[in-house]
XYZ file of C-alpha atoms in Angstrom:
720
model
C -3.337 1.980 -22.303
C -0.773 -1.159 -22.183
C 1.365 -2.415 -19.674
C 4.028 -3.363 -22.570
C 7.239 -2.171 -22.248
C 7.317 1.545 -22.586
C 9.734 4.472 -22.602
C 9.149 6.330 -19.801
C 8.712 10.235 -20.484
C 6.751 8.715 -24.548
C 2.941 8.545 -24.226
C 1.880 5.184 -25.212
C 1.082 3.670 -28.167
C -2.138 1.674 -29.133
C -2.831 -0.413 -32.325
C -5.407 1.629 -33.543
C -4.706 4.928 -32.535
C -2.134 7.627 -34.040
C 0.599 8.848 -31.407
C -1.291 11.751 -29.340
C 0.991 15.098 -29.901
C -0.129 16.882 -26.676
C 2.099 19.718 -27.952
C -0.309 20.165 -30.975
C -3.128 19.280 -28.733
C -2.234 22.572 -26.475
C -1.818 24.774 -29.851
C -5.649 23.841 -31.104
C -6.163 24.494 -27.204
C -5.495 27.658 -27.268
C -7.855 28.936 -30.584
C -10.852 28.580 -28.218
C -14.182 27.608 -28.118
C -15.805 26.319 -31.317
C -19.428 26.031 -32.594
C -21.701 24.708 -29.921
C -23.204 21.362 -32.770
C -19.383 19.869 -32.596
C -16.592 18.868 -29.987
C -13.484 21.413 -30.436
C -10.618 19.628 -31.624
C -8.126 19.198 -28.970
C -10.692 17.053 -27.296
C -11.705 14.854 -30.484
C -8.978 12.229 -29.154
C -10.869 11.534 -25.712
C -14.230 11.703 -27.714
C -13.009 8.627 -29.741
C -11.772 6.684 -26.792
C -15.013 6.823 -24.840
C -16.864 6.023 -27.637
C -15.024 2.917 -27.784
C -15.916 1.774 -24.459
C -18.969 3.881 -24.638
C -20.723 3.833 -27.595
C -23.783 5.322 -26.664
C -22.271 7.749 -24.133
C -23.477 11.552 -24.189
C -20.553 14.132 -25.147
C -22.406 17.114 -24.576
C -21.270 17.676 -20.743
C -18.102 16.825 -21.984
C -17.881 19.792 -24.248
C -18.817 21.960 -21.718
C -16.119 20.840 -19.617
C -13.424 21.302 -21.852
C -14.699 24.804 -22.658
C -14.980 25.665 -19.430
C -11.187 24.306 -18.466
C -9.840 25.659 -21.559
C -11.148 29.201 -21.220
C -10.188 29.209 -17.429
C -6.582 27.610 -17.643
C -6.370 29.926 -20.671
C -3.143 31.457 -20.058
C -1.349 28.797 -17.885
C 1.654 27.299 -19.017
C 3.153 24.033 -17.512
C 7.122 24.169 -16.595
C 7.530 22.139 -19.260
C 6.859 25.293 -21.939
C 3.112 23.620 -22.952
C 0.149 25.478 -22.203
C -1.730 24.464 -18.968
C -4.638 22.627 -20.543
C -2.783 19.971 -21.999
C -2.652 18.100 -18.620
C -5.994 18.173 -17.827
C -6.547 16.672 -21.609
C -3.900 14.329 -20.794
C -5.061 13.534 -17.829
C -8.703 12.739 -19.285
C -7.447 10.875 -22.242
C -5.375 8.120 -20.052
C -8.816 7.780 -18.182
C -10.815 7.503 -21.311
C -8.408 4.671 -22.693
C -9.060 2.859 -19.396
C -12.590 2.777 -20.252
C -13.564 5.251 -17.521
C -17.962 6.852 -17.512
C -18.030 10.104 -18.539
C -18.674 11.453 -15.033
C -15.253 10.500 -14.318
C -13.913 12.163 -17.252
C -16.019 15.667 -16.933
C -14.538 15.994 -12.931
C -10.998 15.260 -14.899
C -10.880 17.559 -17.100
C -12.173 20.063 -14.284
C -10.132 18.647 -11.515
C -7.529 21.856 -11.148
C -10.205 24.596 -12.341
C -10.912 25.075 -8.678
C -7.194 25.132 -7.228
C -5.834 26.996 -10.036
C -8.479 29.101 -11.286
C -11.123 31.923 -10.216
C -13.608 28.638 -10.563
C -15.484 27.708 -7.832
C -17.092 24.509 -6.346
C -20.608 25.973 -6.470
C -19.901 26.645 -10.187
C -18.984 23.638 -11.254
C -21.803 22.327 -8.869
C -24.631 24.327 -10.760
C -23.405 23.195 -14.399
C -22.223 20.058 -13.808
C -24.111 18.414 -10.599
C -23.434 17.171 -7.612
C -21.588 13.664 -8.491
C -18.948 16.307 -10.274
C -18.680 18.410 -7.648
C -17.572 15.916 -5.317
C -15.401 14.428 -7.676
C -13.840 18.065 -8.037
C -13.596 18.275 -4.820
C -11.901 15.107 -3.522
C -9.167 15.654 -5.669
C -8.633 19.378 -5.196
C -8.168 18.124 -1.658
C -5.319 16.348 -2.372
C -3.462 18.671 -4.649
C -4.136 21.324 -1.784
C -1.174 19.311 0.542
C 2.548 19.631 0.061
C 4.276 15.916 -0.423
C 7.008 17.373 1.852
C 8.229 14.358 4.474
C 6.246 16.020 7.427
C 3.251 16.685 5.154
C 3.101 13.086 3.745
C 1.067 11.405 6.647
C -1.519 13.506 6.614
C -1.567 13.751 2.493
C -2.061 10.045 1.899
C -4.848 10.036 5.260
C -6.694 12.201 3.255
C -6.308 10.548 0.199
C -7.542 7.445 1.948
C -10.647 9.008 3.450
C -11.436 10.091 -0.308
C -10.876 6.516 -1.674
C -12.856 5.291 0.638
C -15.593 7.920 -0.018
C -15.315 7.559 -3.978
C -13.020 5.261 -5.793
C -12.889 7.589 -8.503
C -10.949 10.269 -6.938
C -8.413 7.739 -6.280
C -8.511 7.118 -10.520
C -8.267 10.601 -11.279
C -5.112 11.144 -9.154
C -3.522 8.155 -10.192
C -4.091 8.856 -13.927
C -2.774 13.193 -12.784
C -0.306 11.377 -11.188
C 1.114 9.335 -14.249
C 0.930 12.322 -16.063
C 3.131 14.573 -14.284
C 5.733 11.474 -14.168
C 6.059 11.503 -17.693
C 6.706 15.358 -17.719
C 8.962 15.199 -14.651
C 12.228 15.663 -16.884
C 11.891 19.360 -16.358
C 12.232 19.162 -12.430
C 15.519 19.867 -10.588
C 17.143 15.387 -9.789
C 16.697 15.984 -5.922
C 12.412 16.984 -6.589
C 12.574 14.060 -8.986
C 13.637 11.568 -6.692
C 11.546 12.603 -3.994
C 8.236 12.699 -5.988
C 9.160 9.270 -7.099
C 10.171 8.124 -3.923
C 6.236 8.811 -2.910
C 4.946 7.711 -6.035
C 6.957 3.927 -5.201
C 5.670 3.843 -1.358
C 2.064 4.759 -1.742
C 0.638 5.792 -5.101
C 1.848 2.843 -7.105
C 0.628 0.104 -3.508
C -2.537 1.817 -4.501
C -2.687 1.364 -8.111
C -2.374 -2.563 -7.612
C -4.992 -2.115 -4.431
C -7.743 -0.634 -7.197
C -6.485 -3.365 -9.592
C -5.310 -0.535 -12.118
C -2.639 -2.436 -13.740
C -2.424 -0.353 -16.629
C -0.973 3.048 -14.585
C 0.746 0.668 -11.997
C 3.235 -0.823 -15.030
C 4.135 2.622 -16.522
C 4.786 3.933 -13.220
C 6.699 1.291 -11.797
C 9.113 1.916 -14.844
C 9.071 5.831 -14.506
C 9.857 5.750 -11.368
C 12.552 2.836 -12.341
C 13.968 5.564 -14.529
C 14.132 7.805 -12.121
C 15.663 6.169 -8.682
C 17.790 3.159 -11.033
C 18.750 4.949 -14.074
C 21.936 2.682 -14.369
C 19.395 -0.609 -13.785
C 17.307 1.120 -16.233
C 19.657 1.546 -18.601
C 20.952 -1.982 -18.777
C 17.199 -3.175 -18.757
C 16.566 -1.140 -21.724
C 19.477 -2.432 -23.561
C 18.641 -6.219 -22.633
C 15.376 -5.969 -24.167
C 16.408 -3.416 -27.719
C 19.393 -6.518 -27.705
C 16.295 -9.458 -27.871
C 14.399 -8.021 -30.214
C 15.195 -10.373 -33.395
C 12.978 -12.061 -36.430
C 13.556 -15.144 -34.900
C 11.286 -14.772 -31.320
C 10.639 -17.916 -29.648
C 7.753 -16.240 -28.742
C 6.436 -15.874 -31.628
C 6.507 -19.869 -32.662
C 5.219 -20.953 -29.899
C 2.431 -18.473 -30.341
C 1.772 -19.867 -33.794
C 1.923 -23.777 -32.462
C -0.977 -22.764 -29.852
C -3.096 -20.909 -32.315
C -3.017 -23.569 -34.327
C -3.675 -26.035 -31.261
C -6.979 -24.169 -30.386
C -7.997 -24.107 -33.740
C -7.971 -27.559 -33.977
C -9.474 -28.381 -30.934
C -12.864 -25.663 -32.318
C -12.084 -23.236 -29.271
C -12.350 -19.187 -30.807
C -9.433 -17.760 -28.962
C -6.992 -14.488 -29.949
C -3.580 -15.390 -28.971
C -1.142 -12.411 -28.631
C 2.071 -11.639 -27.546
C 2.329 -8.941 -24.158
C 5.607 -7.717 -24.095
C 6.836 -7.454 -20.072
C 7.553 -3.995 -19.017
C 10.947 -2.338 -17.910
C 10.555 -3.235 -13.683
C 9.030 -6.599 -15.265
C 12.340 -8.019 -16.974
C 14.375 -6.808 -14.214
C 12.755 -8.678 -11.439
C 12.796 -11.836 -13.701
C 16.494 -11.115 -14.475
C 17.446 -10.367 -10.050
C 15.470 -13.736 -9.988
C 16.784 -15.991 -12.854
C 19.983 -14.378 -13.323
C 20.601 -15.267 -17.410
C 17.399 -14.385 -19.358
C 15.906 -16.957 -21.742
C 14.368 -15.381 -25.426
C 10.978 -16.014 -23.838
C 11.919 -14.019 -20.651
C 10.934 -10.944 -22.271
C 6.897 -11.108 -22.609
C 4.236 -14.045 -22.035
C 1.328 -15.210 -24.107
C -2.342 -13.667 -23.394
C -4.970 -15.547 -24.361
C -8.289 -14.067 -24.387
C -11.291 -16.408 -24.993
C -15.009 -15.184 -24.785
C -16.665 -16.999 -21.478
C -15.374 -18.337 -17.985
C -15.683 -22.208 -18.953
C -13.449 -21.659 -22.353
C -10.601 -20.523 -20.101
C -10.728 -24.088 -18.624
C -11.474 -25.461 -22.053
C -7.587 -23.154 -23.366
C -5.738 -24.794 -20.083
C -6.896 -28.488 -20.901
C -5.483 -28.177 -24.365
C -2.027 -26.523 -23.501
C -1.888 -29.235 -20.364
C -2.816 -32.036 -23.129
C -0.920 -30.516 -26.539
C 2.374 -29.291 -24.478
C 4.102 -30.150 -21.117
C 3.458 -27.981 -18.222
C 5.644 -26.621 -16.093
C 3.148 -27.430 -13.069
C 4.912 -25.109 -10.380
C 3.985 -21.731 -12.343
C -0.030 -22.968 -12.563
C -2.451 -20.577 -10.729
C -5.891 -20.293 -10.745
C -7.061 -16.244 -9.994
C -10.591 -17.277 -11.251
C -11.623 -19.483 -9.127
C -10.323 -17.368 -6.341
C -9.274 -13.892 -7.241
C -7.200 -11.594 -6.093
C -8.141 -8.820 -3.618
C -7.726 -6.332 -6.535
C -10.732 -8.098 -8.730
C -7.965 -9.626 -10.857
C -9.272 -13.240 -12.556
C -7.117 -15.044 -14.777
C -5.086 -18.287 -15.328
C -1.409 -18.714 -14.752
C 0.728 -21.587 -16.462
C 3.697 -21.758 -18.070
C 4.860 -24.564 -21.470
C 7.169 -25.832 -22.675
C 7.156 -25.050 -26.377
C 10.029 -26.142 -29.178
C 13.019 -26.942 -28.923
C 12.221 -26.585 -25.111
C 11.333 -22.783 -25.107
C 9.504 -22.266 -22.027
C 6.728 -19.577 -22.066
C 4.299 -18.274 -19.549
C 0.760 -18.171 -20.642
C -2.206 -15.870 -19.071
C -5.715 -17.158 -19.995
C -8.364 -14.936 -19.158
C -11.867 -13.630 -21.070
C -11.965 -10.459 -22.538
C -13.815 -8.701 -19.869
C -11.534 -9.997 -17.630
C -8.584 -8.250 -19.150
C -10.261 -5.244 -19.054
C -10.771 -5.965 -15.565
C -7.069 -6.979 -15.710
C -5.898 -3.557 -17.165
C -8.307 -0.780 -15.606
C -9.380 -2.180 -12.059
C -12.407 0.012 -10.416
C -12.288 2.337 -13.646
C -13.599 -0.293 -15.576
C -16.250 -1.008 -13.653
C -17.997 2.297 -14.687
C -19.523 4.030 -12.189
C -19.671 1.774 -9.875
C -22.322 3.406 -7.222
C -24.805 3.817 -9.799
C -28.375 1.678 -9.894
C -29.976 0.553 -12.720
C -33.297 0.933 -11.636
C -34.819 -1.477 -14.183
C -32.697 -4.073 -12.395
C -33.481 -6.219 -9.247
C -32.556 -4.739 -5.991
C -29.790 -6.257 -4.855
C -28.852 -8.601 -1.521
C -26.010 -7.341 0.537
C -22.978 -9.167 -0.031
C -21.867 -11.316 2.726
C -18.349 -11.557 1.546
C -16.379 -7.710 2.040
C -14.329 -8.259 -1.246
C -17.842 -8.483 -3.460
C -18.230 -5.322 -3.040
C -15.969 -2.896 -5.520
C -16.795 0.123 -4.448
C -15.834 -0.927 -0.766
C -13.075 -3.976 -0.997
C -12.208 -5.188 2.127
C -8.402 -3.868 2.081
C -9.983 -0.827 2.243
C -12.485 -1.274 4.675
C -10.170 -1.896 7.119
C -7.484 0.849 6.366
C -10.167 3.202 6.919
C -11.338 1.312 10.417
C -7.259 1.761 11.196
C -6.357 5.178 9.979
C -9.341 6.813 12.062
C -7.852 4.846 15.777
C -3.814 5.637 14.617
C -4.189 9.939 16.055
C 0.448 9.528 15.633
C 1.260 10.504 12.391
C 4.303 8.510 12.371
C 1.928 5.460 13.605
C -0.715 5.988 10.664
C 2.648 6.563 8.222
C 4.538 3.485 9.203
C 1.532 1.191 9.560
C -0.159 2.814 6.163
C 3.348 1.801 3.943
C 3.754 -1.783 5.670
C 0.203 -2.302 4.546
C 0.564 -0.971 0.889
C 3.430 -3.269 0.780
C 1.159 -6.901 1.382
C 0.800 -7.919 -2.222
C -1.871 -10.832 -1.676
C -4.138 -11.481 0.648
C -6.715 -14.494 1.795
C -9.840 -15.714 2.297
C -11.124 -17.422 5.461
C -14.428 -18.625 6.037
C -15.785 -18.457 9.527
C -18.209 -20.815 11.364
C -21.168 -19.456 10.936
C -20.571 -18.520 7.130
C -19.246 -15.370 6.413
C -15.720 -14.543 5.469
C -13.054 -12.729 6.155
C -10.334 -10.769 4.200
C -6.577 -10.917 5.567
C -2.952 -10.526 3.673
C -0.967 -13.372 3.817
C 0.482 -14.057 6.698
C -2.332 -13.646 8.816
C -2.446 -15.602 12.323
C -5.429 -16.069 14.253
C -4.648 -12.950 16.591
C -5.362 -10.800 13.295
C -8.618 -12.918 12.560
C -10.094 -12.491 16.254
C -9.410 -8.461 15.687
C -11.403 -8.878 12.124
C -14.172 -10.289 13.830
C -14.781 -8.956 16.900
C -12.637 -5.327 17.405
C -12.052 -4.816 20.608
C -13.959 -7.935 22.116
C -10.890 -9.905 20.925
C -9.028 -8.899 23.866
C -10.376 -11.969 25.568
C -9.435 -14.067 23.167
C -7.886 -17.424 24.440
C -7.531 -19.778 20.745
C -9.032 -21.043 18.061
C -10.273 -24.238 16.154
C -8.422 -24.590 12.609
C -10.265 -26.857 10.383
C -12.268 -27.662 13.164
C -8.592 -28.363 15.378
C -7.835 -27.021 18.127
C -5.043 -24.387 17.339
C -2.684 -21.244 18.866
C -3.806 -17.789 18.461
C -0.169 -17.797 16.598
C -1.281 -19.592 14.256
C -0.480 -18.851 10.586
C -3.346 -18.897 8.212
C -3.948 -19.840 4.935
C -6.164 -19.362 1.948
C -9.835 -21.524 2.208
C -9.174 -22.202 5.945
C -12.284 -22.421 8.645
C -11.494 -20.287 12.133
C -12.955 -20.738 15.133
C -12.375 -17.636 17.858
C -12.903 -18.935 21.124
C -12.714 -15.798 23.734
C -13.396 -16.394 27.654
C -16.114 -15.861 29.445
C -13.984 -13.062 31.554
C -14.484 -10.062 30.462
C -11.406 -8.475 32.463
C -8.886 -10.510 30.490
C -6.945 -8.773 28.570
C -4.136 -9.402 25.406
C -0.736 -11.169 25.483
C 2.352 -9.173 25.047
C 3.576 -11.827 22.676
C 0.384 -11.076 20.463
C 2.110 -8.056 19.052
C 4.596 -10.795 17.416
C 2.121 -12.573 15.674
C -0.230 -10.037 14.530
C -0.311 -8.157 10.837
C -3.093 -6.313 10.727
C -3.073 -2.489 11.216
C -6.302 -3.125 13.172
C -5.091 -5.681 15.783
C -1.899 -4.005 16.382
C -3.289 -1.115 16.942
C -6.111 -2.363 19.151
C -3.642 -4.168 21.324
C -1.308 -1.345 21.821
C -4.122 0.525 23.038
C -5.072 -1.539 25.402
C -1.472 -1.502 27.250
C -1.862 2.053 26.914
C -4.645 1.882 28.904
C -3.566 -0.514 31.221
C -0.055 0.283 32.128
C 0.719 -1.806 34.645
C -1.284 -4.754 33.155
C -3.860 -4.538 35.635
C -7.598 -5.842 35.279
C -10.449 -4.291 36.799
C -12.138 -5.520 40.147
C -13.543 -9.307 39.900
C -16.311 -8.031 41.632
C -17.133 -5.437 39.796
C -17.193 -7.163 36.467
C -18.230 -10.870 37.524
C -15.837 -13.626 38.777
C -13.198 -14.661 36.534
C -13.700 -17.921 34.542
C -11.632 -20.914 35.229
C -10.436 -20.852 32.059
C -9.092 -17.619 31.547
C -5.505 -16.443 31.085
C -3.653 -15.088 33.454
C -3.363 -11.613 33.286
C -0.843 -10.316 31.117
C 1.488 -7.351 31.120
C 2.714 -4.595 29.319
C 5.873 -3.997 31.349
C 9.639 -5.699 31.519
C 11.588 -6.591 34.785
C 14.858 -5.129 35.236
C 17.883 -6.912 35.200
C 18.300 -7.973 38.542
C 14.754 -6.497 39.936
C 13.796 -9.267 41.824
C 16.487 -8.343 44.857
C 14.965 -5.448 47.167
C 17.214 -2.588 47.708
C 19.002 -2.354 50.786
C 19.521 1.592 50.806
C 17.067 4.097 49.966
C 17.486 5.717 46.720
C 20.226 3.360 46.001
C 21.011 2.346 42.149
C 19.242 -0.608 40.655
C 20.717 -2.577 38.690
C 18.804 -1.493 35.916
C 20.368 1.821 36.148
C 17.512 3.731 37.732
C 17.301 5.013 41.562
C 13.706 5.103 42.554
C 12.761 6.761 46.453
C 11.022 3.779 47.810
C 14.028 1.738 49.253
C 12.955 -1.500 49.316
C 10.711 -1.572 45.936
C 11.255 -3.666 43.117
C 12.271 -1.837 39.694
C 10.641 -2.535 36.552
C 10.974 -0.216 33.230
C 7.614 0.126 31.506
C 7.763 -1.646 28.058
C 4.791 1.025 27.056
C 7.619 3.533 26.891
C 11.142 2.055 26.899
C 12.879 4.839 28.785
C 16.554 5.221 28.095
C 19.081 7.642 29.298
C 18.859 10.938 29.686
C 14.712 10.535 29.457
C 13.200 12.403 32.758
C 11.645 9.363 34.720
C 8.545 9.026 37.099
C 7.604 6.078 38.778
C 4.031 4.577 40.312
C 3.806 1.344 42.863
C 1.565 -1.857 41.320
C 0.522 -4.630 42.629
C 3.599 -6.457 45.110
C 5.162 -3.445 45.755
C 7.258 -2.921 42.932
C 8.098 0.205 41.413
C 7.226 0.705 37.392
C 8.890 3.541 35.850
C 8.248 5.372 32.610
C 8.888 8.402 30.554
C 7.375 11.581 31.966
C 5.878 11.958 28.896
C 4.571 9.113 28.812
C 0.338 8.826 27.984
C 0.286 6.460 31.366
C 1.675 8.911 33.822
C -1.693 10.864 32.699
C -3.737 7.686 33.149
C -2.328 7.180 36.498
C -2.419 10.581 37.563
C -6.215 10.829 36.895
C -7.156 7.464 38.712
C -5.140 9.032 42.262
C -2.199 7.072 41.943
C 0.970 8.537 43.529
C 3.965 9.322 41.867
C 7.270 8.107 42.943
C 10.391 10.196 42.663
C 12.879 8.372 39.469
C 16.129 9.227 37.797
C 19.362 7.869 35.958
C 22.429 7.092 38.423
C 25.916 7.448 36.905
C 28.082 4.435 37.334
C 30.990 4.272 38.133
C 33.720 5.322 35.698
C 31.181 6.600 33.225
C 30.816 10.360 32.398
C 27.258 11.876 32.795
C 27.393 13.598 29.457
C 28.705 10.595 27.926
C 25.004 10.722 26.155
C 22.089 8.963 25.327
C 22.351 5.373 24.426
C 19.259 3.430 23.247
C 17.917 0.692 20.785
C 15.966 0.832 17.971
C 14.714 -1.813 15.907
C 14.151 -1.361 12.273
C 12.168 -3.906 10.250
C 12.145 -3.933 6.463
C 11.802 -5.500 3.611
C 14.550 -7.836 2.284
C 17.085 -6.209 -0.382
C 20.315 -5.526 -1.353
C 22.840 -3.179 0.291
C 19.913 -2.594 2.917
C 22.909 -2.636 5.659
C 25.310 -0.235 4.046
C 21.951 2.236 3.531
C 20.770 2.152 7.148
C 24.338 1.925 8.313
C 24.834 4.893 6.184
C 21.946 6.920 7.995
C 22.774 6.092 11.251
C 26.102 8.091 10.524
C 24.602 10.721 8.870
C 22.889 11.739 12.098
C 25.645 11.297 14.626
C 24.966 8.056 15.872
C 28.117 5.718 17.106
C 27.051 2.276 16.665
C 27.338 0.525 19.478
C 26.367 -3.139 18.513
C 24.107 -4.529 15.550
C 22.476 -7.803 15.479
C 20.950 -8.838 12.077
C 17.598 -11.657 12.347
C 17.478 -14.360 9.856
C 14.809 -13.205 7.379
C 11.466 -14.277 7.704
C 8.687 -14.303 4.859
C 11.561 -11.936 3.002
C 11.306 -9.291 6.518
C 14.472 -8.053 8.121
C 14.397 -6.785 11.539
C 17.300 -5.020 12.452
C 18.528 -4.282 16.474
C 21.119 -1.471 16.914
C 22.494 -0.247 20.385
C 23.426 3.248 19.469
C 25.364 6.283 21.248
C 24.008 9.970 20.605
C 25.488 13.237 21.343
C 22.250 14.174 22.633
C 18.519 12.312 23.210
C 17.504 14.913 20.890
C 18.929 14.012 18.079
C 16.651 10.984 18.801
C 13.584 11.533 16.560
C 15.153 12.835 13.515
C 17.755 9.349 13.484
C 14.495 7.125 13.235
C 13.065 9.503 10.721
C 16.782 9.028 8.853
C 16.388 5.143 9.359
C 12.512 4.804 8.329
C 13.124 7.271 5.205
C 15.790 4.327 3.852
C 14.239 2.474 1.458
C 12.662 -1.145 2.360
C 12.055 0.078 5.870
C 8.636 -0.035 7.256
C 8.879 0.602 11.466
C 11.707 1.577 13.361
C 11.217 1.365 17.509
C 12.797 1.659 20.548
C 13.143 -1.717 21.476
C 10.819 -3.649 23.978
C 13.826 -5.397 26.056
C 17.472 -4.246 27.103
C 20.206 -5.189 23.992
C 23.574 -6.292 25.296
C 25.800 -3.308 25.627
C 29.052 -4.914 24.876
């Protein structure tokens, strides 16, 4: 496998191995099993690739797995017309080229047998053991769920849990998706697009998180070709036109080779072509492409120290581009990636990007967790290893995966889980901050002290009042940087709760879910009686509230059941009216209210969970309904304000507007805030013919590429 530019649909080429003809393999496979003393011809390519990484591997179990898979799938055909056995063979070959260990390859050969044949899990367990059985079962469970829009949240929840239990399940699933994407051309265009979108939104980010760059880059190119065919063809033409005998990268590579040889550094200098999506990104960033933009130099050495020696020579003998320097050896990425990145100016002013890494780093950079072999196996001869204090030191449960597994248990609502999953996977960089007790916290880039508090203390962070960052007092909204030392300050008052503003600063799902959960449990912002939980500390914050005051609600009504300026009528003649921020009621939602401290009435939608909670503690409901303002028809439809959170991209506004129009909604007003950290917030006040269309409208807006969340506004929007 490689991350080089590849034609989607065509198997990758390697210098030392001829192109694999899957149709020929299928014909060979139909001949049936062969004698026990040798492997079948159809799997010999897998054996060759496997032995290249694991010279001492016992291939007997692979032969038995192939014989069972071939006999079980015999007579089955793929939609492309190939014998079905070509699919598990191709998936297994992908993993073998990445360096997967024998157990993973065995499970890969069998990954469709339990789903598509009469083979049972008990038979797999009896023939191949518990470990192979578990991997086959994990992949089978993922295959059983349809990838339709309604099924996606549960599909990926199961995928997440399976990955958390054994990362090899996801390795097999990614290789399975890669081969299916290579052969997707036999399906209808609309199905190709649907599968490509799911691959783009979740599977490619998961491949990035697991560090399997070889799979990720080819999947990116295949998705690019399906979803953006015109841009793909432009990029293909640019790459084809750039091929020339006078490649400026070759000239620079020769100079680098001579420089390192003269310095006595043993190194291999290669030209690493960019894949299609990488070229497309560079073109969008720079406009006109330079001759050296179609690839990068890759320098491979033996030891970590040699990487820095190479860097020193390059920066001494060439003019470095300092802004391009990054050290991912001293500070590895969250997906195990290590490398030095730099750029140098070669002869005639050509600028070349250079990657410097050891051979071991290169293997991990390409194959990620697959290159770890069996990360769960323990060498009995090795001394016992202490538990790692850094969550990223454990390759079987990296920090990002631990956090996803933690919050997915709390996100019981499928829509919340799905939007939060896509949001979290979109974070392409992680930082490490240090605790004062010597431990570390792995957080997404842009995380604040609020995120650090919930990562360290869980629900105990509800009482946070501030922080010290690098020894200096800081607010909870302070954004943390990689390498910061943070000390969270908690109030002594256990009755304290979070502020609604914290949601504006929380980037991690765990923090957002915990804060939202607290307000669901405390709909009126009330705290337990101090006498039951201890006295309030002098430094505790004033109590927060999840409610918003309706415009004009400070003035009590003058007549019973009179309409408030908010458009809500309540049965208490003198009460102030507040619309609950937890459910943001809008016409024509059915309403109910509750008297809270100070005599105000908080109005909720009737289906709001807070209503049930209030009734369970004995609060008496107050009647409430919408008033009809003068000059407005009662059947004028439903007006609602929605906030769309998205990543910035071209045509985003046009696509969102089209989705709104398709859902039969009229735009009353729209506001687009200036981008912040490549994120854009759109606020729309919309009118729908019927409130029943609101869920469908929100789903349609979420399905727009780049949109990661759509929610009701927490504050009323202007009506103009």
